Every structure is written in structure tokens, then in C-alpha cells.
Tab-separated table of C-alpha atoms in Angstrom:
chain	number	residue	atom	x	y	z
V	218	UNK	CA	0.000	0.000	0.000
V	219	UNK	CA	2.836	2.342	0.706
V	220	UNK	CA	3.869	2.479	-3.029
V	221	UNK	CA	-0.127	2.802	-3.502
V	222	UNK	CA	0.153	6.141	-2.310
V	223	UNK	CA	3.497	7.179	-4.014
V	224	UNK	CA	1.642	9.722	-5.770
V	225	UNK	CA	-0.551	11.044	-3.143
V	226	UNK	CA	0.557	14.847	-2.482
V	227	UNK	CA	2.581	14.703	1.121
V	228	UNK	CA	0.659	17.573	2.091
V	229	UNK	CA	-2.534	15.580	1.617
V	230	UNK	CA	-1.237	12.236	3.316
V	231	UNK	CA	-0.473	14.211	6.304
V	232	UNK	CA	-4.357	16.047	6.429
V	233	UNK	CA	-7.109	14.956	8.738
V	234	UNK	CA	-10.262	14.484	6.849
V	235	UNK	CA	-13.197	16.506	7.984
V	236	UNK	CA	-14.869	14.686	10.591
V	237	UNK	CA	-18.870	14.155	11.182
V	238	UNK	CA	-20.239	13.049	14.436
V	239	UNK	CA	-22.736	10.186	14.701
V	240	UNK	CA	-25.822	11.168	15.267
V	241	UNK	CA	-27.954	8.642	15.428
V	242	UNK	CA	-30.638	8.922	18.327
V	243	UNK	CA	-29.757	11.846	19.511
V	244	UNK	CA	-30.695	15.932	19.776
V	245	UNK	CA	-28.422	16.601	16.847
V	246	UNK	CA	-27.395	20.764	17.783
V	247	UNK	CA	-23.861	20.184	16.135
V	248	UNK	CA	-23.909	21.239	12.459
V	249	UNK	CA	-26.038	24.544	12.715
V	250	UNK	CA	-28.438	23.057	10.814
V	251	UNK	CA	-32.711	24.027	10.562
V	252	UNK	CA	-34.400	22.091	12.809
V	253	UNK	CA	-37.573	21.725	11.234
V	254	UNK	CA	-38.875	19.432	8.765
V	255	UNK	CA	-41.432	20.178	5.368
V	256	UNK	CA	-45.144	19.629	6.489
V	257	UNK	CA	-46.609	16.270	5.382
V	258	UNK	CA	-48.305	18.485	2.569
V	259	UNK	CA	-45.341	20.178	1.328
V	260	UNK	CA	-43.531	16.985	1.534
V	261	UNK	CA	-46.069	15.084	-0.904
V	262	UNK	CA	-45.738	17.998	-2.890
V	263	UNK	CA	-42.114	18.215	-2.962
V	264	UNK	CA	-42.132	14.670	-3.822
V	265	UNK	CA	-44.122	14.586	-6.621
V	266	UNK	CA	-42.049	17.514	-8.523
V	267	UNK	CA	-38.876	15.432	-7.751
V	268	UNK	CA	-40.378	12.344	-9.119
V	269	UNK	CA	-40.897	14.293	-12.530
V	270	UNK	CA	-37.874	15.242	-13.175
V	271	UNK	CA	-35.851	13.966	-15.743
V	272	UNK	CA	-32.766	12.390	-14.228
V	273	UNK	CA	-31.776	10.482	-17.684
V	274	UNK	CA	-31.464	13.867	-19.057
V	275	UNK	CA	-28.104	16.427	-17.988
V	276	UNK	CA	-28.920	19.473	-15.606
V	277	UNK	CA	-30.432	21.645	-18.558
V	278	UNK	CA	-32.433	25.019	-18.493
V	279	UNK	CA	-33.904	24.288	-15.635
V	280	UNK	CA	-30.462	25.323	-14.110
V	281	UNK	CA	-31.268	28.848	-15.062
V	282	UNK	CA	-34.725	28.795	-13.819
V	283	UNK	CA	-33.236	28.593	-10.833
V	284	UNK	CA	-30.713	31.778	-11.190
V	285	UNK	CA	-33.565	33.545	-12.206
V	286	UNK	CA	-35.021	32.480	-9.167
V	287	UNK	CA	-32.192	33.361	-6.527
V	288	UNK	CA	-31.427	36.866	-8.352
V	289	UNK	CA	-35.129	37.543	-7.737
V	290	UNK	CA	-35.178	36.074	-4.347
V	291	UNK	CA	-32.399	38.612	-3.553
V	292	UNK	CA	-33.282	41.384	-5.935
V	293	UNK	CA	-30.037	41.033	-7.903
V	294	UNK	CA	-28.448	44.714	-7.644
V	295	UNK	CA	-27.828	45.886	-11.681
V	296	UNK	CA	-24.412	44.833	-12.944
V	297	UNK	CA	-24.041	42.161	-10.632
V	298	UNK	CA	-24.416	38.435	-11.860
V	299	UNK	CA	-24.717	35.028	-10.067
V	300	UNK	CA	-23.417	31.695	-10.216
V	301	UNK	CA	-24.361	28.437	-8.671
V	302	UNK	CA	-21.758	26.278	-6.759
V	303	UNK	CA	-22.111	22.965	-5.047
V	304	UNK	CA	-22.316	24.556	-1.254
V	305	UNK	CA	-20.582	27.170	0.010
V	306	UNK	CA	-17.155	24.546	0.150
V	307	UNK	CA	-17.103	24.546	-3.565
V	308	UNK	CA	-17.522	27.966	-4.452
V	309	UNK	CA	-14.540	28.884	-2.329
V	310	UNK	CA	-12.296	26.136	-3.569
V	311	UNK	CA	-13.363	27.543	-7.516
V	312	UNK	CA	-12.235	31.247	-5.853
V	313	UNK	CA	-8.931	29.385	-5.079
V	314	UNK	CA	-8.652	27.768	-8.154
V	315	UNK	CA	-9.088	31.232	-10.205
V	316	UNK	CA	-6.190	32.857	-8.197
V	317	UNK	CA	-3.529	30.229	-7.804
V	318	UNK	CA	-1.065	30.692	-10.467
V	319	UNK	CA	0.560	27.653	-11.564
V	320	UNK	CA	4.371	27.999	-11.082
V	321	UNK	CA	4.052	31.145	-9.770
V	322	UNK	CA	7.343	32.129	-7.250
V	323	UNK	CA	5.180	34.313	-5.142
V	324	UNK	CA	2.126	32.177	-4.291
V	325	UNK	CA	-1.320	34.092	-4.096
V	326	UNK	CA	-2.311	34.406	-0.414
V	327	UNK	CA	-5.834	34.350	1.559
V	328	UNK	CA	-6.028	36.060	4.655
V	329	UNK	CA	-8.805	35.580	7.182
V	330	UNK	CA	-9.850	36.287	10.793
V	331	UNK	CA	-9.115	32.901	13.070
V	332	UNK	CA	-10.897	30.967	14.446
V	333	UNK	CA	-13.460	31.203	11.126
V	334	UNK	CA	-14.965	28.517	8.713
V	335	UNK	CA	-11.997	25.841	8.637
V	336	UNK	CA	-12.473	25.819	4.558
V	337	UNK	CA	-10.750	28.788	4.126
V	338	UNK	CA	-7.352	27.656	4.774
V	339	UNK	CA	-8.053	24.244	4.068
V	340	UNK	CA	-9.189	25.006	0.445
V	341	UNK	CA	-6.292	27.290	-0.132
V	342	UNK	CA	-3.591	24.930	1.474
V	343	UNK	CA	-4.869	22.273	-1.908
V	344	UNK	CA	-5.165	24.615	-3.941
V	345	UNK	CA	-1.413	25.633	-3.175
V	346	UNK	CA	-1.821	29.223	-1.779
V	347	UNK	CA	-0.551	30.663	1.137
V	348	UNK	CA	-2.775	30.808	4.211
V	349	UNK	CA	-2.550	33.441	6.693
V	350	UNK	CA	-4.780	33.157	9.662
V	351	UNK	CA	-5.368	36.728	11.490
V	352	UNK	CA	-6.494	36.122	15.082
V	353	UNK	CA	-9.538	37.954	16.354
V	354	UNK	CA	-9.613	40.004	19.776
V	355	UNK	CA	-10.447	38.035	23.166
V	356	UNK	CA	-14.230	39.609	22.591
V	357	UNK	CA	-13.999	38.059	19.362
V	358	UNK	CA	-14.400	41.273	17.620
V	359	UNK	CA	-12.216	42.059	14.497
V	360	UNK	CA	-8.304	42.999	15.359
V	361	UNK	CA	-8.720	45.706	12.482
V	362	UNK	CA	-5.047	46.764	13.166
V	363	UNK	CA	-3.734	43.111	12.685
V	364	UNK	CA	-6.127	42.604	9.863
V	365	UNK	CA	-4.421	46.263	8.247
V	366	UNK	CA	-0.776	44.920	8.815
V	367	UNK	CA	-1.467	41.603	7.321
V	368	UNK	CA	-3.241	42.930	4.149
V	369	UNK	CA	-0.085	45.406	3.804
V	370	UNK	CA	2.469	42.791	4.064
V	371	UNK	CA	0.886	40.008	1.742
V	372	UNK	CA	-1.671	42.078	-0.544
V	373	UNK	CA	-3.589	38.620	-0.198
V	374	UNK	CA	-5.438	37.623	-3.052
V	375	UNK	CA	-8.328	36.912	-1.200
V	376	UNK	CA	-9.740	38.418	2.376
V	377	UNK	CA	-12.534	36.839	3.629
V	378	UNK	CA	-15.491	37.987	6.247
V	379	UNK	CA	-17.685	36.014	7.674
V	380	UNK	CA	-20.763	37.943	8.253
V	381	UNK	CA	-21.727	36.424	11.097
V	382	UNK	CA	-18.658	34.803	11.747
V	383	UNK	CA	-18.332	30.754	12.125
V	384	UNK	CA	-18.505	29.379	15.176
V	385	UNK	CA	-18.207	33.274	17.072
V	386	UNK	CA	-21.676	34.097	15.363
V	387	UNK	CA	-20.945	37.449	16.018
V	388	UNK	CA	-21.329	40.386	13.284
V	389	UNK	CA	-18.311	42.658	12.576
V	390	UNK	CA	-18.034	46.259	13.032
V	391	UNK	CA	-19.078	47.434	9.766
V	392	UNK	CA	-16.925	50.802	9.825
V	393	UNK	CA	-13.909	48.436	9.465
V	394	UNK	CA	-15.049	46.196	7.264
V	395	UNK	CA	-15.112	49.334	5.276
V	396	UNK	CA	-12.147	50.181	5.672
V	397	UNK	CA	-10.395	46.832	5.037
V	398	UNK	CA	-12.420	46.171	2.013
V	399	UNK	CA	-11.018	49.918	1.021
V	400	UNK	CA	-7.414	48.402	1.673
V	401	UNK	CA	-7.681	45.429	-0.333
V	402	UNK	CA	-9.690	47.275	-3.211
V	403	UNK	CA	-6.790	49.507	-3.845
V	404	UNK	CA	-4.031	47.284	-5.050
V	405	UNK	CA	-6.537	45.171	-7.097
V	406	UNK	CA	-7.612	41.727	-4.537
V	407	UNK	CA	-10.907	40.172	-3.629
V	408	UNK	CA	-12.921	40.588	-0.538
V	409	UNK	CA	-15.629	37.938	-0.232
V	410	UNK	CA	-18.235	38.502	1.994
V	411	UNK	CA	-19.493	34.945	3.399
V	412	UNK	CA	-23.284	35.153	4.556
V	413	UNK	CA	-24.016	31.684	5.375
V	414	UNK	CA	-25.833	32.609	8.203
V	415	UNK	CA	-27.852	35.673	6.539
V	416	UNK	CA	-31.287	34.088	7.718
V	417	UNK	CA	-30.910	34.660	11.057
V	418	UNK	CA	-28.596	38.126	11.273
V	419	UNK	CA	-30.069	41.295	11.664
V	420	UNK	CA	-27.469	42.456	8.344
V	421	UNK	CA	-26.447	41.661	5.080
V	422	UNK	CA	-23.502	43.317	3.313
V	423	UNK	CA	-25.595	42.692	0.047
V	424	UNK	CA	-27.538	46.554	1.329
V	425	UNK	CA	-24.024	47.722	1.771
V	426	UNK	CA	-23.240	46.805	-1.755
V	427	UNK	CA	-26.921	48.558	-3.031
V	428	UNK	CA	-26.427	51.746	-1.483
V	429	UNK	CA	-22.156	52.257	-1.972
V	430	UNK	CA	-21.529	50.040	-5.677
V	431	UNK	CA	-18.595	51.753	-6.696
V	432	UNK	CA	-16.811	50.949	-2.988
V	433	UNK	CA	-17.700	47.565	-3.124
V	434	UNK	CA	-16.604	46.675	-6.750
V	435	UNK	CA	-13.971	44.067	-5.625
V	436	UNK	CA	-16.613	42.113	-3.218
V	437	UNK	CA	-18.028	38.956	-3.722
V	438	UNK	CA	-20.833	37.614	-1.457
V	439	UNK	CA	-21.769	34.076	-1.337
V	440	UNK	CA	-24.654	32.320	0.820
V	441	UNK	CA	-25.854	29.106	0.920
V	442	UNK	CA	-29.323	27.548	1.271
V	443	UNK	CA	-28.131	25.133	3.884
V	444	UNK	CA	-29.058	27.654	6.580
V	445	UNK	CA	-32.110	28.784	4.493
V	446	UNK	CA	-33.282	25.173	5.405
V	447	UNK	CA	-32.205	23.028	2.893
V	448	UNK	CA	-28.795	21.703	4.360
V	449	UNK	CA	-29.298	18.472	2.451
V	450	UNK	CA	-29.440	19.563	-1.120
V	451	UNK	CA	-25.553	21.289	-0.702
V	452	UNK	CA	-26.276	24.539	-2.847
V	453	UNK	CA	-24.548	27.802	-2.353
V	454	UNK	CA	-24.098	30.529	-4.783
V	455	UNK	CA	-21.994	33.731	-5.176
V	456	UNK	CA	-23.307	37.837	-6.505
V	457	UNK	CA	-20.328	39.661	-7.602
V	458	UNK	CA	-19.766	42.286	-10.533
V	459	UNK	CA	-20.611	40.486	-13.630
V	460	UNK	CA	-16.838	40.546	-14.652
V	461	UNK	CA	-15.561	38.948	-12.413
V	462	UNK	CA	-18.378	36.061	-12.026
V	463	UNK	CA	-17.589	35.837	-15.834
V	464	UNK	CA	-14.295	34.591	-15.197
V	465	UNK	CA	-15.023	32.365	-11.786
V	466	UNK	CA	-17.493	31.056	-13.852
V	467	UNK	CA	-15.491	29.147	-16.143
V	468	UNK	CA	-13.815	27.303	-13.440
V	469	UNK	CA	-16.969	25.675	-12.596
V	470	UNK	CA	-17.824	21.619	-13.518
V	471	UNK	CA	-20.337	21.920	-16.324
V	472	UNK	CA	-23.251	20.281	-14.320
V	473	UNK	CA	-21.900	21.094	-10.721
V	474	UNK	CA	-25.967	21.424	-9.507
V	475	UNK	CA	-28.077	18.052	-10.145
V	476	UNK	CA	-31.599	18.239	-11.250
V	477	UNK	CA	-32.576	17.130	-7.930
V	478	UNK	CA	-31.000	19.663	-5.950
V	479	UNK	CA	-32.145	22.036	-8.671
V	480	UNK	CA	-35.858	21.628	-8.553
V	481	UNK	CA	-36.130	20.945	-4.700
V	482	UNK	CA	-34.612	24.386	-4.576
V	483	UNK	CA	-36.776	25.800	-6.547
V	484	UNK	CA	-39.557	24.196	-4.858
V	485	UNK	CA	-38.441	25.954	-1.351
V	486	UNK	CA	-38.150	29.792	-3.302
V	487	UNK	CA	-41.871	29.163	-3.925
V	488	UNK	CA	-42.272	28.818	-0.696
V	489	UNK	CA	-40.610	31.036	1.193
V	490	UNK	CA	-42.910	32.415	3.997
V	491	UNK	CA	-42.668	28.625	5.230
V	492	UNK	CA	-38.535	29.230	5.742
V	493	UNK	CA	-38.888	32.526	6.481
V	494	UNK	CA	-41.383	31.800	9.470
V	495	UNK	CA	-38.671	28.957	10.589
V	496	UNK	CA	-35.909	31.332	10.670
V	497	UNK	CA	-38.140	33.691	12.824
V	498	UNK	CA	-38.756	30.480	15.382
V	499	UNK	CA	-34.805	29.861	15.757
V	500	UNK	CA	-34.341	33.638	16.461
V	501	UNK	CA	-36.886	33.908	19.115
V	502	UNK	CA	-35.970	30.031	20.500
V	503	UNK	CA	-31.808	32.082	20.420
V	504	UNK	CA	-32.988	35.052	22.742
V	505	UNK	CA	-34.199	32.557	24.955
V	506	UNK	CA	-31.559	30.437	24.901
V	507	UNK	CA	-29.353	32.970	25.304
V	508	UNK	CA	-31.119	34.603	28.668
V	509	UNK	CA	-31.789	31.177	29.888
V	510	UNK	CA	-28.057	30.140	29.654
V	511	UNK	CA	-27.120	34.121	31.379
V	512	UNK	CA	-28.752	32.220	34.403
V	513	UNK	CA	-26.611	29.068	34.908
V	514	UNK	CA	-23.992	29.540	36.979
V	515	UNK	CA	-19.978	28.127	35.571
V	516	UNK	CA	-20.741	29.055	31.982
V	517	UNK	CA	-20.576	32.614	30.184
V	518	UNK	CA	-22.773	32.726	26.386
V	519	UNK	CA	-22.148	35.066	23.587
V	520	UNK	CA	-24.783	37.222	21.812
V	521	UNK	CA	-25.652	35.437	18.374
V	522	UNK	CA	-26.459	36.596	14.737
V	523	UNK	CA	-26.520	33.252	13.711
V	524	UNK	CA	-28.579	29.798	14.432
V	525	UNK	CA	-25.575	28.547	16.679
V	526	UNK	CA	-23.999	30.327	20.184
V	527	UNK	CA	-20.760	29.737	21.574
V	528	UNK	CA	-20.691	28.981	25.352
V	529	UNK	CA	-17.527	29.170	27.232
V	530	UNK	CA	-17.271	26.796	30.758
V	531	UNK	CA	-16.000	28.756	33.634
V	532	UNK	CA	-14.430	25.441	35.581
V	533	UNK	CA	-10.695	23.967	34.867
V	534	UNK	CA	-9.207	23.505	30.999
V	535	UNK	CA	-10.876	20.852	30.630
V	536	UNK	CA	-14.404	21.585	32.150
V	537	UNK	CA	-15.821	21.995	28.194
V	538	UNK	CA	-14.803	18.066	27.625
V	539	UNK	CA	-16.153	16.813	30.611
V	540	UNK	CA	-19.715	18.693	29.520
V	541	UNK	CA	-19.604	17.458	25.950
V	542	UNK	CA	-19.132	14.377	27.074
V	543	UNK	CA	-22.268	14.502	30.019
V	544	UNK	CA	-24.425	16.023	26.785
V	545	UNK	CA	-23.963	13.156	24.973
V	546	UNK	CA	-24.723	10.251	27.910
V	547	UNK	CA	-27.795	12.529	28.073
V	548	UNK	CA	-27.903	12.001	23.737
V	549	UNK	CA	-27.469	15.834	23.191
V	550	UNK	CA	-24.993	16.347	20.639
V	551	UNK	CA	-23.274	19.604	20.694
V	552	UNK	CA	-19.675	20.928	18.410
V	553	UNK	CA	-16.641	20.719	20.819
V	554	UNK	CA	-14.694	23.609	19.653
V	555	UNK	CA	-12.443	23.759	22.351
V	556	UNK	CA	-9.507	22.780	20.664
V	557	UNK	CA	-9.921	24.828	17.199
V	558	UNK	CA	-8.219	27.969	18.737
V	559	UNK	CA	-6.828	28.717	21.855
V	560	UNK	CA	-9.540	31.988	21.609
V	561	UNK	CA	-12.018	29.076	22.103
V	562	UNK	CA	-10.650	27.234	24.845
V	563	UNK	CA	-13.222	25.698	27.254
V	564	UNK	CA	-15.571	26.633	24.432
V	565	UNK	CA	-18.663	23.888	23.059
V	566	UNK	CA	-20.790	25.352	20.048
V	567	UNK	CA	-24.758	25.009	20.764
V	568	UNK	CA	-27.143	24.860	17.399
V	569	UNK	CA	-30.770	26.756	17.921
V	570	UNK	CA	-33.041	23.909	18.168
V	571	UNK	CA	-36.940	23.134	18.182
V	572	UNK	CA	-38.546	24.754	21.629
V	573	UNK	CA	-38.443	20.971	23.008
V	574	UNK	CA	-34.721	20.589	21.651
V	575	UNK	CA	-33.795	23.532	23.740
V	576	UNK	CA	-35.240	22.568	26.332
V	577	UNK	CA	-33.640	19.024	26.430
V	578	UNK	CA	-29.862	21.205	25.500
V	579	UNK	CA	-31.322	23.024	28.944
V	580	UNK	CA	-31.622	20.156	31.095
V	581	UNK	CA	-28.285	18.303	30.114
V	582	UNK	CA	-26.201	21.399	30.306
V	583	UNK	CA	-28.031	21.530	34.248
V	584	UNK	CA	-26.631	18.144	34.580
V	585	UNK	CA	-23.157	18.785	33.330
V	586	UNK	CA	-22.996	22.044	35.467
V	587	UNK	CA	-23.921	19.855	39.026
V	588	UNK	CA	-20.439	17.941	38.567
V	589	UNK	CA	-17.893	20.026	40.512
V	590	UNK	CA	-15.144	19.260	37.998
V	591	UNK	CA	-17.056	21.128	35.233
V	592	UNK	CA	-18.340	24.201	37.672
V	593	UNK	CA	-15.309	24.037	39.508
């Protein structure tokens, strides 16, 4: 088998591959994921569009029907086109793909606030750019001055903001977004604006980019209808100045979107007071949440823009473990995210859940807190 592998990049041997927790039989709060299901009407409907499709037949027009449908959706700004990527994951690895120069001494960089959505560096590590991670203050608020001093030194190719971030859930101050997106604009890179978790924030850059066009002509902003409620079907797609999705574009795999994924999207756009009414349930069930976990004695919540909340564990280094580990005997499965970053030490990651899911994430985080090792 060693020889087997001859060929496999060292880099890539060396990886871990991205891990997902079993979740079988239990609360599943780990992948910030909607919590709700289709109702048994909308599911019978649902199912018989799917069954008409043609799957013998090659993604086709119907492709563009559903453009048409997102730039409407989002009331597509003038000069600004769309594309379609395979989730958020691909979308970013095309980005890399479009700015790694092959053979290039001086390889393209990314920079991006740490800890953030693990893709970033991941996708630019195989796609043979250089990473830079850019930690975030204790309050996990921007560091705008080491943000500034790392844009200066590597004019990265690429900057991006997560807006909310990923896991932090927190929204950046927008004056320095500004002002970084100013930075990069000037010597010609990319800022991309990631709004994964638009559903539930109170902001979207996307009204930035209305109201100030000509400041904003080198961002891209990408979402994904995984947090719309349709996590399964892995779409994402980008808005940027035509231009530049022109040439992104032609990175893409001809039929990157299946038919499937296509026309159950499409399905959901016709419906969106049903997602949108969701999305208003997890952001009431998150204010509660938040004030009920302000309550509990040995752990310290942070304000959310997102369907997830980081919750930090007052007790020794290793009080976080101990509770992840109490939340699942009680079959409550949380993110541990304590060892991403040392910003996040003693740090689990709670999806918004149903009312009843809450309340269940309630009652096992009660029974974590009453060992002394984890409130200690």
C-alpha cells in the first residue's frame, strides 16, 4: 500500500479528513443546521415535482430557472451576476482555483480572521496558496489593526469575512469592514463577503453593496441555502460584478448542480414564507436560549447573529470536555470547539433547536454544570 500512495501529495497524506459526528438517536445541535422538517403536505408535494424530473437527461435550463429564481429572491443589484456552486465549500475552492497561479514564485495568499470557517485555509492549502490566519480580539471582535498589517504585508489575493462569523456568530463592526475592504480594493484583490448565516442576522452586506456600488466593486458575497433550510441539497451561490463572475465562472464543472437539488430548490423559493417563518422560530428560540443560559452559573454565552452560540465553561481547561461528554450520555450532541483555537478554549458550540430541543440542551447542560469538575 505504501507504493499505492506514491503519488498522493505529502501535504494531503499528512491532512485529517473533515470529521462528522454520529448522530444517530440523539438531539443533533452540532452542524447549525434548521431544525424543522417540510409539512406532510409540502412533503407530498415536494415529492411529486422530484419524481418528474428527468434524471436520464443532464442538468439543462432548468439550471437557469433557478438563477432567475435566486437573483429575484435577492433582488439582484444591476451589474451584478450570479453563479451556482455545489455549497458554500465549492464555491470557495473555484475562488482558489481562479487565483492560484501555476508555477508562480510568489504564491497568491488568503487572509482571514481565526478561528473562522476551517475551509478557508483548508481550500487554499490544496489549492497551493498561502494561508494566513489573522487572530480575532479576546471579545472576538475584528483585530482591524492586525487585519491592516497583514493585508499590507501580503496584498492577499483573497480576504474573507464572515458575516456572522463561524462558530463566534458574532457580526463585525461594519466601519472596518469598510475600511479593510477599502485596503484590499486599492491594489486590485478580492474581498468575499461569506453570509451563510444571513437568515438569522439582523445584516447583510448585500444593502451595503446597493447603497455604496462603486466601494464595493472588488466584493463577492456568497450564501448558501443550507441555513435557508435546505442543508441536504448542498447549494450555495456567489453575486459579484458580472466581470468577475464571468471569469469564476469558467472554473466551474459543467453540471456542478443536479436536477434534484435544482428543482427541490426551486420548490423551497416558492415557498418562502414557510422558511422565512422557521428562521423567525430559531431567532426567538436564540434570545431565549441565550437569557436562559445568562442564568446558569460556571458558563458565560455570547450574543448570536446566527442559528448557533458559543458557550464558554467557567471550571478547569478541561471543564468543556467533561460537559460534551455529560451532553452526549444525556444524547445531546453539541460541536466541541475547544480545541480549534486557543480563543475558544473551554468553548462547546450550541445549534438553535426546536422549543423541546432547547429545552432538552437546557436540562443536560443543568446536569453537566452539578459535577464540581465542570463548575469548579
Amino acid at each position: 500500500m505504501t507504493n499505492a500512495l506514491r503519488f498522493i501529495r505529502p501535504d494531503v497524506q499528512a491532512m485529517h479528513a473533515y470529521a462528522v459526528q454520529h448522530s444517530v438517536g440523539m438531539v443533533k445541535l452540532d452542524a447549525m443546521e434548521n431544525p424543522f422538517t417540510l409539512s406532510p403536505e409540502l412533503q407530498a408535494q415536494l415529492g411529486a415535482r422530484l419524481g418528474a424530473v428527468e434524471v436520464n437527461r443532464y442538468p439543462g435550463a432548468r439550471i437557469d430557472d433557478l438563477k432567475n429564481a435566486l437573483a429575484k429572491y435577492v433582488d439582484l443589484p444591476a451589474g451584478l451576476g450570479l453563479m451556482l456552486g455545489n455549497g458554500s465549500d465549492e464555491l470557495i475552492s473555484l475562488l482558489s482555483q481562479a487565483c492560484a497561479v501555476p508555477g508562480a514564485q510568489d504564491r497568491a495568499k488568503v487572509v482571514a480572521p481565526e478561528p473562522g470557517f476551517v475551509m478557508y485555509g483548508m481550500s487554499a492549502q490544496l489549492q497551493g496558496l498561502q494561508y494566513i490566519g489573522v487572530p480575532l480580539k479576546a471579545d472576538f471582535e475584528l483585530d482591524e489593526a492586525a487585519m491592516s498589517a497583514a493585508i499590507a504585508q501580503h496584498e492577499p489575493a483573497i480576504v474573507y469575512i464572515a458575516y456572522p462569523n463561524n462558530p463566534t456568530a458574532n457580526l463585525w463592526d461594519a466601519d472596518t469592514i469598510r475600511r479593510l475592504i477599502t485596503q484590499v480594493s486599492a491594489y486590485g484583490g478580492l474581498v468575499v463577503m461569506d453570509e451563510a448565516y444571513q437568515p438569522f442576522s439582523s445584516k447583510s452586506w448585500l444593502d451595503e453593496i446597493r447603497q455604496h456600488p462603486a466601494a464595493n466593486a472588488h466584493v463577492l458575497l456568497m450564501r448558501t441555502l443550507s441555513k435557508f433550510g435546505l442543508a441536504g441539497i448542498r447549494l450555495g451561490y456567489m453575486i459579484a460584478p458580472q466581470a468577475l463572475i464571468n471569469e469564476v465562472d469558467k472554473l466551474r464543472p459543467p453540471y456542478n448542480v443536479s436536477v434534484l437539488n435544482a428543482e427541490c430548490a426551486l420548490f423551497a423559493l416558492e415557498h418562502t414564507d414557510v422558511f422565512a417563518q422557521q428562521a423567525a422560530v430559531i431567532r426567538t428560540e436564540r434570545e431565549a436560549l441565550f437569557k436562559a443560559l445568562q442564568q446558569l452559573a460556571g458558563v458565560t454565552p455570547y450574543a448570536s447573529e446566527a442559528n448557533m452560540m458559543v458557550l464558554r465553561f467557567n471550571g478547569e481547561a478541561d471543564a468543556a470536555n467533561r460537559a460534551f461528554e455529560v451532553l452526549k450520555a444525556h444524547k445531546v450532541l453539541v460541536k466541541n470547539v475547544s480545541k480549534m483555537h486557543p480563543l475558544l478554549a473551554n468553548c462547546l458550540r450550541l445549534t438553535i433547536g426546536t422549543p423541546e430541543e432547547n429545552k432538552q440542551l437546557l436540562a443536560a447542560l443543568q446536569a453537566a454544570l452539578s459535577s464540581s469538575k465542570v463548575t469548579a
